Amino acid sequence: MSSEPDRFVLQYYDVKLFFGRKILREIKPFIQEYKRFGILTGRSSAKISGAYDDVINLLREFDAEYIVYDKISPNPWVSEAEKAGETLWREGVEAVIAIGGGSVIDVAKVASVIASGGGGFKDVFRGRRPRNMMPLIAINLTHGTGTEIDRYAVLTTDDTREKHGLDIRYPTISVDDPVYTISLPKDHTIYTSLDAFYHAYEAATSNYRNIFVETLSREAIFIIRENLPVLLKDLSDIERRAMLLYASMIAGIAIDQSSTHLNHAIEHVLSGLEPRLPHGLGLALTGPRVVYYTHKVRPIESARILRTLDPNIKPLEEDAEKAMRIVKEFQESLGVTQRLEDYGFSENDFKKIYSYLTERLRYLYEDSTPFQISEDIIRDIISSAL
Ligand SMILES: [Fe+2]
């Protein structure tokens, strides 16, 4: 599984995705159509990855004008997207180029909608979409979120710290070049890959699952299992990075076709309350226990997915405990041993977590989760991660 996928171009809904090494130049015909760009980045990763310089060089070839907005933080706030959107509008840009991981691309999705149609996040959240959407080019720097191929964006409200997931828009063009993921440090290499892992598992077991989703999910988890442990021994292994990038992209299609469910909803509450908690790590902390409850009600689908980690898992309710153990042991083999306590959470936070989950973010899991949640179940899941 170590041989790197050949370059390819995929048209999926509104997005044309370019996959492969040094593939940025192939988006030239698209770049040529515009004269003025807004580049959105985080504080450093765009430059460290080399993607920023490549984009600037490409724009210079056509004497294109550009402005740079480089203030986007991890677990971004609503105010950042509103500010970025206002800047794009004020500067009169014709197209947005997002260079970053999920945070930057998600902010760019919302900012491009605000810049095209006015209003603020509240309007966007209520479903307002302009008829002519500003084109968005996503240069993806991580192998986890899948946001370069899906229609979602995740942002946290500044005042109430509700981390919302919006069904907003696809990028217009996306670039998945594994070279740009080489500079991801070890911990984020693990977390972002586990994000893709849970996209795959949740999509294949949600109430919106189907056989196509399951095919993508099984393949994604197989690739992660085969390549992530090897990559951790040599973070510059570009072939492994390419495979993981491919896995996260197809897991992105899996959630786009289906949905995440309870594990993602709980993680939204946790990292909304504590933005230092990386998304992929938050998922890994509560994930095994969510797998336990999921396997109980979806033993066939769950076992088909988890067989890629352990061929002995059975499609039976009785194997729920084993399903949980398999996932936990896989995570531990990657070095994931943190607890929620390390991020300041304790038993005392349960009431708050539960009320955020059930009162404010219910829409994130209510229709998609394959089992009925109760206070006891959520308490058990949170306790398992403390
Ligand atoms: Fe995710």
mmCIF file of C-alpha atoms and ligand atoms in Angstrom:
data_model
loop_
_atom_site.group_PDB
_atom_site.id
_atom_site.type_symbol
_atom_site.label_atom_id
_atom_site.label_comp_id
_atom_site.label_asym_id
_atom_site.label_seq_id
_atom_site.Cartn_x
_atom_site.Cartn_y
_atom_site.Cartn_z
ATOM 1 C CA MET A 1 0.000 0.000 0.000
ATOM 2 C CA SER A 2 2.960 2.297 0.008
ATOM 3 C CA SER A 3 2.924 3.074 -3.698
ATOM 4 C CA GLU A 4 1.761 6.603 -4.176
ATOM 5 C CA PRO A 5 -1.439 7.248 -6.127
ATOM 6 C CA ASP A 6 -0.965 8.750 -9.589
ATOM 7 C CA ARG A 7 -2.072 12.308 -10.149
ATOM 8 C CA PHE A 8 -5.730 12.679 -10.907
ATOM 9 C CA VAL A 9 -8.450 15.286 -11.251
ATOM 10 C CA LEU A 10 -11.892 14.668 -9.774
ATOM 11 C CA GLN A 11 -15.060 16.653 -10.372
ATOM 12 C CA TYR A 12 -17.347 16.117 -7.381
ATOM 13 C CA TYR A 13 -20.464 18.293 -7.160
ATOM 14 C CA ASP A 14 -19.226 21.915 -7.432
ATOM 15 C CA VAL A 15 -15.580 21.174 -6.682
ATOM 16 C CA LYS A 16 -12.811 20.234 -9.080
ATOM 17 C CA LEU A 17 -10.114 18.521 -7.036
ATOM 18 C CA PHE A 18 -6.500 18.230 -8.238
ATOM 19 C CA PHE A 19 -4.603 15.454 -6.487
ATOM 20 C CA GLY A 20 -0.874 14.726 -6.675
ATOM 21 C CA ARG A 21 2.617 16.074 -6.319
ATOM 22 C CA LYS A 22 3.397 19.424 -7.903
ATOM 23 C CA ILE A 23 -0.102 19.630 -9.331
ATOM 24 C CA LEU A 24 -0.687 23.295 -8.453
ATOM 25 C CA ARG A 25 0.346 24.460 -11.911
ATOM 26 C CA GLU A 26 -2.602 22.612 -13.423
ATOM 27 C CA ILE A 27 -5.012 25.135 -11.920
ATOM 28 C CA LYS A 28 -3.417 27.861 -14.059
ATOM 29 C CA PRO A 29 -6.310 28.177 -16.535
ATOM 30 C CA PHE A 30 -8.637 28.898 -13.640
ATOM 31 C CA ILE A 31 -6.313 31.467 -12.041
ATOM 32 C CA GLN A 32 -6.026 33.299 -15.362
ATOM 33 C CA GLU A 33 -9.723 34.147 -15.300
ATOM 34 C CA TYR A 34 -9.301 36.579 -12.381
ATOM 35 C CA LYS A 35 -7.265 39.668 -11.670
ATOM 36 C CA ARG A 36 -7.587 40.203 -7.921
ATOM 37 C CA PHE A 37 -7.346 37.545 -5.217
ATOM 38 C CA GLY A 38 -7.744 37.398 -1.450
ATOM 39 C CA ILE A 39 -5.368 34.912 0.154
ATOM 40 C CA LEU A 40 -6.425 33.532 3.543
ATOM 41 C CA THR A 41 -3.948 31.658 5.750
ATOM 42 C CA GLY A 42 -3.153 30.799 9.356
ATOM 43 C CA ARG A 43 -0.173 32.326 11.059
ATOM 44 C CA SER A 44 2.618 30.091 9.785
ATOM 45 C CA SER A 45 1.715 26.769 8.130
ATOM 46 C CA ALA A 46 1.127 28.209 4.646
ATOM 47 C CA LYS A 47 4.691 29.514 4.502
ATOM 48 C CA ILE A 48 6.356 26.554 6.241
ATOM 49 C CA SER A 49 4.664 24.091 3.871
ATOM 50 C CA GLY A 50 5.967 25.893 0.792
ATOM 51 C CA ALA A 51 2.430 26.309 -0.576
ATOM 52 C CA TYR A 52 2.367 30.061 0.004
ATOM 53 C CA ASP A 53 5.444 30.716 -2.166
ATOM 54 C CA ASP A 54 4.149 28.423 -4.901
ATOM 55 C CA VAL A 55 0.818 30.274 -4.990
ATOM 56 C CA ILE A 56 2.465 33.710 -5.025
ATOM 57 C CA ASN A 57 4.778 32.665 -7.869
ATOM 58 C CA LEU A 58 1.810 31.412 -9.842
ATOM 59 C CA LEU A 59 -0.105 34.674 -9.338
ATOM 60 C CA ARG A 60 2.937 36.713 -10.355
ATOM 61 C CA GLU A 61 3.122 34.883 -13.670
ATOM 62 C CA PHE A 62 -0.171 36.543 -14.581
ATOM 63 C CA ASP A 63 0.481 39.841 -12.841
ATOM 64 C CA ALA A 64 -2.517 39.106 -10.662
ATOM 65 C CA GLU A 65 -3.098 41.385 -7.680
ATOM 66 C CA TYR A 66 -3.616 39.905 -4.242
ATOM 67 C CA ILE A 67 -4.166 40.833 -0.630
ATOM 68 C CA VAL A 68 -3.138 38.559 2.235
ATOM 69 C CA TYR A 69 -5.190 37.954 5.374
ATOM 70 C CA ASP A 70 -3.077 35.739 7.655
ATOM 71 C CA LYS A 71 -4.777 35.855 11.027
ATOM 72 C CA ILE A 72 -6.849 32.677 11.128
ATOM 73 C CA SER A 73 -6.461 30.583 14.279
ATOM 74 C CA PRO A 74 -7.022 26.861 14.903
ATOM 75 C CA ASN A 75 -10.614 26.134 16.074
ATOM 76 C CA PRO A 76 -11.602 29.480 14.504
ATOM 77 C CA TRP A 77 -14.188 31.899 15.870
ATOM 78 C CA VAL A 78 -17.200 33.253 14.029
ATOM 79 C CA SER A 79 -15.747 36.775 14.350
ATOM 80 C CA GLU A 80 -12.687 35.690 12.333
ATOM 81 C CA ALA A 81 -14.846 34.580 9.420
ATOM 82 C CA GLU A 82 -16.921 37.755 9.575
ATOM 83 C CA LYS A 83 -13.805 39.906 9.633
ATOM 84 C CA ALA A 84 -12.214 37.962 6.790
ATOM 85 C CA GLY A 85 -15.442 38.216 4.767
ATOM 86 C CA GLU A 86 -15.644 41.953 5.327
ATOM 87 C CA THR A 87 -11.991 42.350 4.287
ATOM 88 C CA LEU A 88 -12.529 40.383 1.060
ATOM 89 C CA TRP A 89 -15.577 42.500 0.251
ATOM 90 C CA ARG A 90 -13.882 45.811 1.135
ATOM 91 C CA GLU A 91 -10.797 44.945 -0.903
ATOM 92 C CA GLY A 92 -12.916 44.055 -3.913
ATOM 93 C CA VAL A 93 -11.364 40.651 -4.521
ATOM 94 C CA GLU A 94 -12.783 38.414 -7.254
ATOM 95 C CA ALA A 95 -11.705 35.045 -5.862
ATOM 96 C CA VAL A 96 -10.421 33.609 -2.563
ATOM 97 C CA ILE A 97 -7.418 31.337 -2.138
ATOM 98 C CA ALA A 98 -7.371 29.485 1.199
ATOM 99 C CA ILE A 99 -3.999 27.961 2.073
ATOM 100 C CA GLY A 100 -4.266 25.861 5.199
ATOM 101 C CA GLY A 101 -5.936 23.016 7.030
ATOM 102 C CA GLY A 102 -9.566 22.724 8.041
ATOM 103 C CA SER A 103 -9.668 25.946 10.038
ATOM 104 C CA VAL A 104 -8.471 28.155 7.197
ATOM 105 C CA ILE A 105 -10.553 26.469 4.507
ATOM 106 C CA ASP A 106 -13.673 26.544 6.703
ATOM 107 C CA VAL A 107 -13.214 30.253 7.469
ATOM 108 C CA ALA A 108 -12.726 30.865 3.741
ATOM 109 C CA LYS A 109 -15.974 29.047 2.937
ATOM 110 C CA VAL A 110 -17.960 31.271 5.292
ATOM 111 C CA ALA A 111 -15.994 34.433 4.437
ATOM 112 C CA SER A 112 -16.566 33.916 0.710
ATOM 113 C CA VAL A 113 -20.314 33.629 1.281
ATOM 114 C CA ILE A 114 -20.358 36.783 3.438
ATOM 115 C CA ALA A 115 -18.209 38.671 0.902
ATOM 116 C CA SER A 116 -20.514 37.623 -1.953
ATOM 117 C CA GLY A 117 -23.845 38.305 -0.323
ATOM 118 C CA GLY A 118 -23.322 40.610 2.644
ATOM 119 C CA GLY A 119 -24.800 39.933 6.071
ATOM 120 C CA GLY A 120 -23.066 38.125 8.885
ATOM 121 C CA PHE A 121 -22.693 34.660 10.309
ATOM 122 C CA LYS A 122 -26.273 34.666 11.638
ATOM 123 C CA ASP A 123 -27.611 35.082 8.100
ATOM 124 C CA VAL A 124 -25.299 32.361 6.815
ATOM 125 C CA PHE A 125 -26.319 30.076 9.682
ATOM 126 C CA ARG A 126 -29.993 30.620 8.841
ATOM 127 C CA GLY A 127 -29.260 29.458 5.302
ATOM 128 C CA ARG A 128 -28.765 32.659 3.312
ATOM 129 C CA ARG A 129 -26.658 31.934 0.214
ATOM 130 C CA PRO A 130 -25.892 34.460 -2.543
ATOM 131 C CA ARG A 131 -26.783 33.462 -6.088
ATOM 132 C CA ASN A 132 -23.295 34.255 -7.344
ATOM 133 C CA MET A 133 -20.814 32.798 -4.957
ATOM 134 C CA MET A 134 -17.232 34.093 -4.967
ATOM 135 C CA PRO A 135 -14.946 31.338 -6.334
ATOM 136 C CA LEU A 136 -12.907 29.581 -3.649
ATOM 137 C CA ILE A 137 -9.593 27.813 -4.272
ATOM 138 C CA ALA A 138 -8.575 25.545 -1.374
ATOM 139 C CA ILE A 139 -4.931 24.558 -1.072
ATOM 140 C CA ASN A 140 -5.117 21.846 1.558
ATOM 141 C CA LEU A 141 -2.235 21.361 4.010
ATOM 142 C CA THR A 142 -3.443 18.464 6.191
ATOM 143 C CA HIS A 143 -4.678 14.907 5.742
ATOM 144 C CA GLY A 144 -7.746 14.835 7.967
ATOM 145 C CA THR A 145 -10.612 17.240 7.612
ATOM 146 C CA GLY A 146 -11.885 16.436 4.134
ATOM 147 C CA THR A 147 -13.140 20.023 3.904
ATOM 148 C CA GLU A 148 -11.413 20.435 0.541
ATOM 149 C CA ILE A 149 -13.977 18.050 -0.957
ATOM 150 C CA ASP A 150 -17.040 18.437 1.280
ATOM 151 C CA ARG A 151 -19.642 21.153 1.816
ATOM 152 C CA TYR A 152 -19.160 21.694 5.529
ATOM 153 C CA ALA A 153 -17.530 24.367 7.680
ATOM 154 C CA VAL A 154 -17.056 24.427 11.434
ATOM 155 C CA LEU A 155 -16.891 27.654 13.458
ATOM 156 C CA THR A 156 -17.260 28.544 17.151
ATOM 157 C CA THR A 157 -19.420 31.448 18.358
ATOM 158 C CA ASP A 158 -17.282 33.953 20.284
ATOM 159 C CA ASP A 159 -19.693 34.661 23.117
ATOM 160 C CA THR A 160 -21.361 31.329 23.848
ATOM 161 C CA ARG A 161 -18.599 29.026 22.527
ATOM 162 C CA GLU A 162 -20.953 26.887 20.476
ATOM 163 C CA LYS A 163 -18.993 25.051 17.811
ATOM 164 C CA HIS A 164 -21.384 24.843 14.889
ATOM 165 C CA GLY A 165 -21.170 22.697 11.786
ATOM 166 C CA LEU A 166 -22.667 24.338 8.718
ATOM 167 C CA ASP A 167 -23.740 22.899 5.436
ATOM 168 C CA ILE A 168 -22.385 25.822 3.441
ATOM 169 C CA ARG A 169 -20.564 25.317 0.140
ATOM 170 C CA TYR A 170 -17.964 23.317 -1.748
ATOM 171 C CA PRO A 171 -14.710 24.925 -2.800
ATOM 172 C CA THR A 172 -14.545 25.665 -6.521
ATOM 173 C CA ILE A 173 -11.040 24.258 -6.959
ATOM 174 C CA SER A 174 -9.105 22.151 -4.443
ATOM 175 C CA VAL A 175 -5.475 21.108 -4.440
ATOM 176 C CA ASP A 176 -4.319 18.019 -2.519
ATOM 177 C CA ASP A 177 -0.534 17.886 -2.904
ATOM 178 C CA PRO A 178 1.134 15.550 -0.369
ATOM 179 C CA VAL A 179 4.307 17.670 -0.475
ATOM 180 C CA TYR A 180 2.423 20.384 1.398
ATOM 181 C CA THR A 181 1.655 18.013 4.289
ATOM 182 C CA ILE A 182 5.289 17.093 4.986
ATOM 183 C CA SER A 183 5.771 19.879 7.517
ATOM 184 C CA LEU A 184 2.882 18.690 9.722
ATOM 185 C CA PRO A 185 4.400 17.911 13.132
ATOM 186 C CA LYS A 186 4.038 14.447 14.615
ATOM 187 C CA ASP A 187 1.159 15.150 17.011
ATOM 188 C CA HIS A 188 -0.936 16.870 14.342
ATOM 189 C CA THR A 189 -0.081 14.129 11.866
ATOM 190 C CA ILE A 190 -1.729 11.707 14.295
ATOM 191 C CA TYR A 191 -4.698 13.915 15.213
ATOM 192 C CA THR A 192 -5.581 14.860 11.670
ATOM 193 C CA SER A 193 -5.389 11.207 10.557
ATOM 194 C CA LEU A 194 -7.680 10.218 13.434
ATOM 195 C CA ASP A 195 -10.109 12.909 12.320
ATOM 196 C CA ALA A 196 -10.276 11.113 8.960
ATOM 197 C CA PHE A 197 -10.603 7.782 10.808
ATOM 198 C CA TYR A 198 -13.696 8.974 12.688
ATOM 199 C CA HIS A 199 -15.171 10.571 9.572
ATOM 200 C CA ALA A 200 -14.975 7.142 7.975
ATOM 201 C CA TYR A 201 -16.324 5.207 10.968
ATOM 202 C CA GLU A 202 -19.168 7.611 11.751
ATOM 203 C CA ALA A 203 -20.208 8.023 8.105
ATOM 204 C CA ALA A 204 -20.402 4.247 7.637
ATOM 205 C CA THR A 205 -22.504 3.738 10.762
ATOM 206 C CA SER A 206 -24.733 6.849 10.708
ATOM 207 C CA ASN A 207 -28.410 6.707 9.816
ATOM 208 C CA TYR A 208 -27.490 8.123 6.373
ATOM 209 C CA ARG A 209 -25.010 5.362 5.519
ATOM 210 C CA ASN A 210 -25.129 3.465 2.234
ATOM 211 C CA ILE A 211 -22.965 0.978 0.400
ATOM 212 C CA PHE A 212 -20.989 3.664 -1.443
ATOM 213 C CA VAL A 213 -20.146 5.391 1.841
ATOM 214 C CA GLU A 214 -19.148 2.082 3.361
ATOM 215 C CA THR A 215 -16.811 1.333 0.455
ATOM 216 C CA LEU A 216 -15.062 4.678 0.879
ATOM 217 C CA SER A 217 -14.931 4.367 4.658
ATOM 218 C CA ARG A 218 -13.488 0.866 4.678
ATOM 219 C CA GLU A 219 -10.796 1.861 2.228
ATOM 220 C CA ALA A 220 -9.959 5.020 4.183
ATOM 221 C CA ILE A 221 -9.524 3.130 7.455
ATOM 222 C CA PHE A 222 -7.505 0.404 5.746
ATOM 223 C CA ILE A 223 -5.141 3.029 4.307
ATOM 224 C CA ILE A 224 -4.797 4.793 7.672
ATOM 225 C CA ARG A 225 -4.004 1.511 9.426
ATOM 226 C CA GLU A 226 -1.444 0.550 6.773
ATOM 227 C CA ASN A 227 0.317 3.880 6.439
ATOM 228 C CA LEU A 228 0.045 5.991 9.583
ATOM 229 C CA PRO A 229 2.213 3.807 11.900
ATOM 230 C CA VAL A 230 4.936 3.646 9.218
ATOM 231 C CA LEU A 231 4.780 7.402 8.567
ATOM 232 C CA LEU A 232 5.307 8.112 12.270
ATOM 233 C CA LYS A 233 8.772 6.532 11.989
ATOM 234 C CA ASP A 234 9.707 8.929 9.181
ATOM 235 C CA LEU A 235 7.484 12.005 8.874
ATOM 236 C CA SER A 236 9.042 12.934 5.535
ATOM 237 C CA ASP A 237 7.793 9.737 3.848
ATOM 238 C CA ILE A 238 5.896 11.395 1.034
ATOM 239 C CA GLU A 239 4.352 8.199 -0.325
ATOM 240 C CA ARG A 240 2.692 7.510 3.038
ATOM 241 C CA ARG A 241 1.581 11.139 3.249
ATOM 242 C CA ALA A 242 0.021 10.803 -0.210
ATOM 243 C CA MET A 243 -1.907 7.710 0.830
ATOM 244 C CA LEU A 244 -3.155 9.397 4.006
ATOM 245 C CA LEU A 245 -4.168 12.456 2.011
ATOM 246 C CA TYR A 246 -6.106 10.206 -0.336
ATOM 247 C CA ALA A 247 -7.734 8.447 2.657
ATOM 248 C CA SER A 248 -8.816 11.731 4.228
ATOM 249 C CA MET A 249 -10.184 12.984 0.925
ATOM 250 C CA ILE A 250 -12.357 9.903 0.368
ATOM 251 C CA ALA A 251 -13.442 10.001 4.027
ATOM 252 C CA GLY A 252 -14.462 13.608 3.276
ATOM 253 C CA ILE A 253 -16.718 12.320 0.495
ATOM 254 C CA ALA A 254 -18.050 9.707 2.935
ATOM 255 C CA ILE A 255 -19.239 12.391 5.406
ATOM 256 C CA ASP A 256 -20.500 14.527 2.558
ATOM 257 C CA GLN A 257 -22.640 11.626 1.313
ATOM 258 C CA SER A 258 -23.605 10.480 4.796
ATOM 259 C CA SER A 259 -22.797 12.365 8.001
ATOM 260 C CA THR A 260 -20.783 12.197 11.179
ATOM 261 C CA HIS A 261 -22.741 11.477 14.331
ATOM 262 C CA LEU A 262 -22.422 11.479 18.105
ATOM 263 C CA ASN A 263 -18.629 11.447 18.427
ATOM 264 C CA HIS A 264 -18.252 14.572 16.326
ATOM 265 C CA ALA A 265 -21.122 16.278 18.155
ATOM 266 C CA ILE A 266 -19.513 15.620 21.556
ATOM 267 C CA GLU A 267 -16.163 16.833 20.236
ATOM 268 C CA HIS A 268 -17.772 20.064 19.057
ATOM 269 C CA VAL A 269 -18.912 20.682 22.628
ATOM 270 C CA LEU A 270 -15.505 19.877 24.114
ATOM 271 C CA SER A 271 -13.286 21.911 21.811
ATOM 272 C CA GLY A 272 -15.893 24.694 21.735
ATOM 273 C CA LEU A 273 -15.462 24.989 25.506
ATOM 274 C CA GLU A 274 -11.699 24.420 25.354
ATOM 275 C CA PRO A 275 -10.247 25.604 22.004
ATOM 276 C CA ARG A 276 -6.781 24.262 22.914
ATOM 277 C CA LEU A 277 -8.132 20.734 22.409
ATOM 278 C CA PRO A 278 -7.242 19.639 18.849
ATOM 279 C CA HIS A 279 -10.261 18.295 16.958
ATOM 280 C CA GLY A 280 -8.721 14.909 16.103
ATOM 281 C CA LEU A 281 -7.532 14.352 19.655
ATOM 282 C CA GLY A 282 -10.939 15.230 21.086
ATOM 283 C CA LEU A 283 -12.477 12.625 18.781
ATOM 284 C CA ALA A 284 -9.921 10.030 19.873
ATOM 285 C CA LEU A 285 -10.669 10.592 23.570
ATOM 286 C CA THR A 286 -14.381 9.814 23.397
ATOM 287 C CA GLY A 287 -14.306 7.759 20.179
ATOM 288 C CA PRO A 288 -13.724 4.247 21.526
ATOM 289 C CA ARG A 289 -16.751 4.458 23.847
ATOM 290 C CA VAL A 290 -18.922 5.824 21.027
ATOM 291 C CA VAL A 291 -17.725 2.865 18.929
ATOM 292 C CA TYR A 292 -18.957 0.583 21.748
ATOM 293 C CA TYR A 293 -22.500 1.987 21.604
ATOM 294 C CA THR A 294 -22.462 2.085 17.829
ATOM 295 C CA HIS A 295 -21.290 -1.505 17.432
ATOM 296 C CA LYS A 296 -24.143 -2.630 19.678
ATOM 297 C CA VAL A 297 -26.771 -1.321 17.260
ATOM 298 C CA ARG A 298 -24.867 -1.508 13.949
ATOM 299 C CA PRO A 299 -22.739 -4.628 14.479
ATOM 300 C CA ILE A 300 -22.635 -5.578 10.802
ATOM 301 C CA GLU A 301 -21.566 -2.173 9.457
ATOM 302 C CA SER A 302 -19.215 -1.547 12.365
ATOM 303 C CA ALA A 303 -17.536 -4.936 12.032
ATOM 304 C CA ARG A 304 -17.067 -4.527 8.280
ATOM 305 C CA ILE A 305 -15.168 -1.312 8.977
ATOM 306 C CA LEU A 306 -13.209 -2.523 12.009
ATOM 307 C CA ARG A 307 -12.169 -5.752 10.308
ATOM 308 C CA THR A 308 -9.476 -3.649 8.659
ATOM 309 C CA LEU A 309 -7.985 -3.200 12.155
ATOM 310 C CA ASP A 310 -8.697 -6.705 13.464
ATOM 311 C CA PRO A 311 -10.011 -9.501 11.231
ATOM 312 C CA ASN A 312 -11.419 -11.346 14.261
ATOM 313 C CA ILE A 313 -14.068 -8.751 15.134
ATOM 314 C CA LYS A 314 -17.529 -10.276 14.760
ATOM 315 C CA PRO A 315 -20.671 -8.592 13.393
ATOM 316 C CA LEU A 316 -22.412 -9.285 16.684
ATOM 317 C CA GLU A 317 -23.718 -7.059 19.439
ATOM 318 C CA GLU A 318 -21.672 -9.096 21.950
ATOM 319 C CA ASP A 319 -18.465 -7.859 20.318
ATOM 320 C CA ALA A 320 -19.143 -4.202 21.183
ATOM 321 C CA GLU A 321 -16.610 -4.272 23.992
ATOM 322 C CA LYS A 322 -14.050 -5.774 21.645
ATOM 323 C CA ALA A 323 -14.797 -3.141 18.992
ATOM 324 C CA MET A 324 -14.059 -0.445 21.554
ATOM 325 C CA ARG A 325 -10.825 -2.160 22.574
ATOM 326 C CA ILE A 326 -9.609 -2.521 18.983
ATOM 327 C CA VAL A 327 -9.975 1.208 18.348
ATOM 328 C CA LYS A 328 -8.451 2.143 21.691
ATOM 329 C CA GLU A 329 -5.465 -0.125 21.159
ATOM 330 C CA PHE A 330 -4.911 1.250 17.663
ATOM 331 C CA GLN A 331 -4.865 4.775 19.062
ATOM 332 C CA GLU A 332 -2.532 3.761 21.887
ATOM 333 C CA SER A 333 -0.177 2.152 19.392
ATOM 334 C CA LEU A 334 0.094 5.617 17.799
ATOM 335 C CA GLY A 335 0.949 7.148 21.170
ATOM 336 C CA VAL A 336 -2.446 8.666 21.988
ATOM 337 C CA THR A 337 -2.647 8.363 25.767
ATOM 338 C CA GLN A 338 -3.980 11.802 26.760
ATOM 339 C CA ARG A 339 -7.126 12.287 28.803
ATOM 340 C CA LEU A 340 -9.737 15.042 28.957
ATOM 341 C CA GLU A 341 -8.299 15.941 32.363
ATOM 342 C CA ASP A 342 -5.134 17.100 30.584
ATOM 343 C CA TYR A 343 -7.291 19.852 29.056
ATOM 344 C CA GLY A 344 -8.815 20.903 32.351
ATOM 345 C CA PHE A 345 -12.059 18.904 32.184
ATOM 346 C CA SER A 346 -13.437 17.082 35.233
ATOM 347 C CA GLU A 347 -16.616 15.300 36.352
ATOM 348 C CA ASN A 348 -17.902 18.722 37.411
ATOM 349 C CA ASP A 349 -18.153 19.804 33.764
ATOM 350 C CA PHE A 350 -20.621 17.085 32.840
ATOM 351 C CA LYS A 351 -23.785 19.151 33.358
ATOM 352 C CA LYS A 352 -22.473 21.901 31.126
ATOM 353 C CA ILE A 353 -21.304 19.470 28.429
ATOM 354 C CA TYR A 354 -24.639 17.677 28.469
ATOM 355 C CA SER A 355 -26.698 20.845 28.247
ATOM 356 C CA TYR A 356 -24.575 22.257 25.396
ATOM 357 C CA LEU A 357 -24.916 18.990 23.551
ATOM 358 C CA THR A 358 -28.638 18.464 23.975
ATOM 359 C CA GLU A 359 -29.883 22.051 23.945
ATOM 360 C CA ARG A 360 -27.628 23.859 21.482
ATOM 361 C CA LEU A 361 -26.016 21.260 19.213
ATOM 362 C CA ARG A 362 -28.752 18.655 19.043
ATOM 363 C CA TYR A 363 -29.019 19.061 15.265
ATOM 364 C CA LEU A 364 -25.467 17.714 14.908
ATOM 365 C CA TYR A 365 -26.379 14.212 16.088
ATOM 366 C CA GLU A 366 -30.129 13.812 16.503
ATOM 367 C CA ASP A 367 -31.005 12.429 13.081
ATOM 368 C CA SER A 368 -27.669 10.805 12.271
ATOM 369 C CA THR A 369 -26.791 8.832 15.424
ATOM 370 C CA PRO A 370 -27.847 5.200 15.135
ATOM 371 C CA PHE A 371 -28.903 4.848 18.789
ATOM 372 C CA GLN A 372 -31.023 6.773 21.255
ATOM 373 C CA ILE A 373 -28.882 8.889 23.522
ATOM 374 C CA SER A 374 -29.572 9.338 27.221
ATOM 375 C CA GLU A 375 -27.943 11.257 30.019
ATOM 376 C CA ASP A 376 -26.435 8.003 31.292
ATOM 377 C CA ILE A 377 -24.883 7.184 27.921
ATOM 378 C CA ILE A 378 -23.324 10.628 27.550
ATOM 379 C CA ARG A 379 -22.059 10.514 31.128
ATOM 380 C CA ASP A 380 -20.504 7.117 30.455
ATOM 381 C CA ILE A 381 -18.818 8.360 27.252
ATOM 382 C CA ILE A 382 -17.409 11.470 28.942
ATOM 383 C CA SER A 383 -16.248 9.478 31.981
ATOM 384 C CA SER A 384 -14.400 7.050 29.708
ATOM 385 C CA ALA A 385 -12.324 9.967 28.406
ATOM 386 C CA LEU A 386 -11.556 11.774 31.691
HETATM 387 FE FE FE B 1 -13.855 15.984 11.817
#
